[in-house]
Amino acid sequence: MVRTMTNYPIAEVFRSIQGEGFHAGKPVVFIRFSGCNLIPPCRWCDTDHSLKETLNANQIYDRVDGLLQKGDMVVLTGGEPFLHDLEDVLDRLTCGNGARWVDVRVAVETNGTLYETQTAKTKALIDWMTVSPKQGYLLVAKEAIRNASEIKVVYGDYDPAKLEPFIAPRLFEESLCYIQPCSEDFQPALEYVMRHPEWKLSIQLQKVLNIR
């Protein structure tokens, strides 16, 4: 049986720099998926992930191909990317690419609550997974947290100490756990990091530079 190609709700596809976490400052092509499964939405969320168009994996590949430069990463973000079966788009981006793409890495940014819904193939095709766990959803996100490439917590959502029992020790050992201010007032997050040096401070470079 021929597998029907998935259509994805897309907010935007664009090239910019990664503003947060481990890859901050790196040029990337963002694929922003529409929709989020957290209701009500996070009080500090200012991301427009409303539906703008519907694209299949081939159309997304073509859009990314027109933007991608040598050395870029591709980042699937949202909203919440794991609301959707990502196997088609990841397979197209990582396995169906031309020679120019041979070294491209594909990352996913997620709240972690729907990681278990993804296929084993999808999980294997993700090169880097940024997990930003949210208040009240730590237990349901625990598999994603333990398999994360990095952890990013918006300071002020909850005490990051509540998250620590779920975090794999390697993430602390490799300094891959980030505290991020929820506004332009960096001081509370900075003070937390100074008291808890196992965490690192991450600021939103895109806001500092006034870019997407």
PDB file of C-alpha atoms in Angstrom, residues 9 36 39 50 52 54 56 66 71 75 106 130 142-143 147 159 172 178 193 196:
ATOM      1  CA  PRO A   9      -0.260  23.291   8.752  1.00  0.00           C
ATOM      2  CA  CYS A  36      -0.105  24.162  20.093  1.00  0.00           C
ATOM      3  CA  ILE A  39      -4.552  25.037  26.642  1.00  0.00           C
ATOM      4  CA  SER A  50      -1.403  30.755  13.350  1.00  0.00           C
ATOM      5  CA  LYS A  52      -0.907  30.575   6.991  1.00  0.00           C
ATOM      6  CA  THR A  54      -0.801  23.913   4.178  1.00  0.00           C
ATOM      7  CA  ASN A  56       3.252  18.563   2.090  1.00  0.00           C
ATOM      8  CA  GLY A  66      15.369  27.908  -1.739  1.00  0.00           C
ATOM      9  CA  GLY A  71      26.366  25.088   7.061  1.00  0.00           C
ATOM     10  CA  VAL A  75      14.763  23.752  12.825  1.00  0.00           C
ATOM     11  CA  VAL A 106      17.652  18.870  11.545  1.00  0.00           C
ATOM     12  CA  THR A 130      15.336  21.091  22.336  1.00  0.00           C
ATOM     13  CA  LYS A 142       9.456  12.880  30.992  1.00  0.00           C
ATOM     14  CA  GLU A 143      10.527  10.660  28.053  1.00  0.00           C
ATOM     15  CA  ASN A 147      16.075  12.054  25.549  1.00  0.00           C
ATOM     16  CA  ASP A 159      10.912  26.575  39.875  1.00  0.00           C
ATOM     17  CA  PHE A 172      23.975  18.801  33.462  1.00  0.00           C
ATOM     18  CA  TYR A 178      19.380  26.660  30.030  1.00  0.00           C
ATOM     19  CA  VAL A 193      21.881  30.942  37.335  1.00  0.00           C
ATOM     20  CA  HIS A 196      22.609  27.366  40.489  1.00  0.00           C
TER      21      HIS A 196
END
